[in-house]
C-alpha cells in the first residue's frame, strides 16, 4: 500500500485536529479569523514546512556525507494557496559555509532532489472513500 500513514482526529474544540504518524503526535489548527483558536500551525503551513524541512535535511545529509563544513542551513518557503493555477513555491535557501562554485552548483541540484520537492513537482491523484457511522 503506502509507506506513510497519517491520521487526523478532530477534537472537541473547533478545527483543532490531533495528527498521529508513527510514534509522533502534534496539533493542527486554523487561525481565529477562520473559526479556529490559532493554537498551532494550519494545514497549508505544514505543506510549506514539509518542503522547507525536507530541503534542509536533504542538504545536511549530503554535506555531512561529503564532509562539507557548514554552520547552518535555513530554508524559506512562500506560496499562495488562493489560486486556481498550479501553485508556485518560492524557496530560498541560505547555507552558511565556504563553498566553491562547483559545490554551490551541486548543492542546488541536491536541494531540488529532496523527496518532497519531487512529489510536489508531479501531478497528483487523491482517491477518497467515506464511511458513515451512526
Coordinates of C-alpha atoms in Angstrom, one line a residue:
X1 CA 0.0 0.0 0.0
X2 CA 2.0 3.1 1.2
X3 CA 4.9 3.6 3.5
X4 CA 3.4 6.8 5.1
X5 CA 0.3 6.8 7.2
X6 CA -1.0 10.0 8.8
X7 CA -4.2 10.1 10.9
X8 CA -6.1 13.3 11.7
X9 CA -8.7 13.2 14.5
X10 CA -11.0 16.1 15.4
X11 CA -11.2 17.3 19.0
X12 CA -13.9 18.9 21.0
X13 CA -12.5 22.3 20.0
X14 CA -13.5 23.8 16.6
X15 CA -11.0 22.9 13.9
X16 CA -8.2 21.6 16.2
X17 CA -7.0 18.3 15.0
X18 CA -4.6 15.8 16.5
X19 CA -2.3 14.4 13.9
X20 CA -0.7 11.0 14.5
X21 CA 2.1 9.5 12.4
X22 CA 4.2 6.6 13.6
X23 CA 5.0 7.3 17.2
X24 CA 4.6 11.1 16.8
X25 CA 1.7 13.3 17.6
X26 CA 1.1 17.0 17.0
X27 CA -1.7 19.5 16.7
X28 CA -3.1 21.5 13.7
X29 CA -5.5 24.4 14.0
X30 CA -6.9 27.3 12.0
X31 CA -6.5 31.0 12.7
X32 CA -9.1 32.8 14.7
X33 CA -10.5 34.6 11.6
X34 CA -11.3 31.2 10.1
X35 CA -13.0 30.0 13.3
X36 CA -10.1 28.2 14.9
X37 CA -8.2 29.1 18.1
X38 CA -4.8 29.7 16.4
X39 CA -3.1 27.2 18.8
X40 CA -0.9 25.5 16.1
X41 CA 0.2 25.7 12.5
X42 CA -2.6 25.4 9.9
X43 CA -2.5 22.7 7.3
X44 CA -1.2 24.9 4.5
X45 CA 1.7 25.9 6.7
X46 CA 2.6 22.3 7.2
X47 CA 2.7 21.9 3.4
X48 CA 5.4 24.6 3.3
X49 CA 7.1 23.2 6.3
X50 CA 7.3 19.8 4.6
X51 CA 9.2 21.4 1.6
X52 CA 11.4 23.6 3.8
X53 CA 12.4 20.9 6.3
X54 CA 12.9 18.2 3.6
X55 CA 15.2 20.6 1.7
X56 CA 17.2 21.4 4.8
X57 CA 17.6 17.8 5.8
X58 CA 18.5 16.6 2.3
X59 CA 21.2 19.3 2.1
X60 CA 22.5 18.5 5.6
X61 CA 22.7 14.8 4.8
X62 CA 24.6 15.5 1.6
X63 CA 27.0 17.9 3.2
X64 CA 27.6 15.6 6.1
X65 CA 28.3 12.7 3.7
X66 CA 30.7 14.8 1.7
X67 CA 32.2 16.2 4.9
X68 CA 31.5 19.8 3.8
X69 CA 31.9 22.2 6.6
X70 CA 28.8 24.3 7.2
X71 CA 27.3 26.2 10.1
X72 CA 23.6 26.4 9.3
X73 CA 21.0 25.7 6.7
X74 CA 17.9 27.9 6.5
X75 CA 15.1 27.4 4.0
X76 CA 12.3 29.9 3.5
X77 CA 9.2 28.7 1.5
X78 CA 6.5 31.0 0.3
X79 CA 3.4 30.2 -1.8
X80 CA -0.1 31.3 -2.5
X81 CA -2.9 28.9 -1.8
X82 CA -5.5 31.3 -3.2
X83 CA -5.1 30.4 -6.8
X84 CA -6.8 28.2 -9.4
X85 CA -3.5 27.7 -11.1
X86 CA -0.7 25.3 -10.2
X87 CA 0.9 26.5 -7.0
X88 CA 4.3 28.2 -7.5
X89 CA 6.5 27.5 -4.5
X90 CA 9.2 30.1 -3.9
X91 CA 12.0 28.5 -1.9
X92 CA 15.1 30.5 -0.7
X93 CA 18.0 28.5 0.8
X94 CA 20.8 30.0 2.8
X95 CA 23.7 27.9 3.7
X96 CA 26.4 29.3 6.0
X97 CA 29.8 27.9 4.9
X98 CA 32.6 28.4 2.4
X99 CA 31.8 26.6 -0.9
X100 CA 33.4 26.9 -4.3
X101 CA 31.4 27.3 -7.5
X102 CA 31.3 23.5 -8.2
X103 CA 30.0 22.8 -4.7
X104 CA 27.4 25.6 -5.0
X105 CA 26.1 24.2 -8.3
X106 CA 25.9 20.7 -6.8
X107 CA 24.1 21.9 -3.7
X108 CA 21.4 23.5 -5.8
X109 CA 20.9 20.1 -7.5
X110 CA 20.7 18.4 -4.2
X111 CA 18.1 20.9 -2.9
X112 CA 16.0 20.1 -6.0
X113 CA 16.3 16.4 -5.3
X114 CA 14.6 16.4 -1.9
X115 CA 11.8 13.9 -1.8
X116 CA 9.0 16.5 -1.1
X117 CA 10.2 18.6 -4.0
X118 CA 10.0 15.6 -6.2
X119 CA 6.4 14.8 -5.0
X120 CA 5.2 18.5 -5.4
X121 CA 6.5 18.9 -8.9
X122 CA 4.5 15.9 -10.2
X123 CA 0.8 15.6 -11.0
X124 CA -1.2 14.1 -8.2
X125 CA -4.3 11.9 -7.7
X126 CA -6.3 11.8 -4.5
X127 CA -8.7 8.9 -4.0
X128 CA -11.3 9.4 -1.3
X129 CA -13.6 6.9 0.4
X130 CA -16.0 7.9 3.3
X131 CA -17.6 5.6 5.9
X132 CA -20.6 7.0 7.8
X133 CA -21.2 5.6 11.3
X134 CA -24.4 6.0 13.2

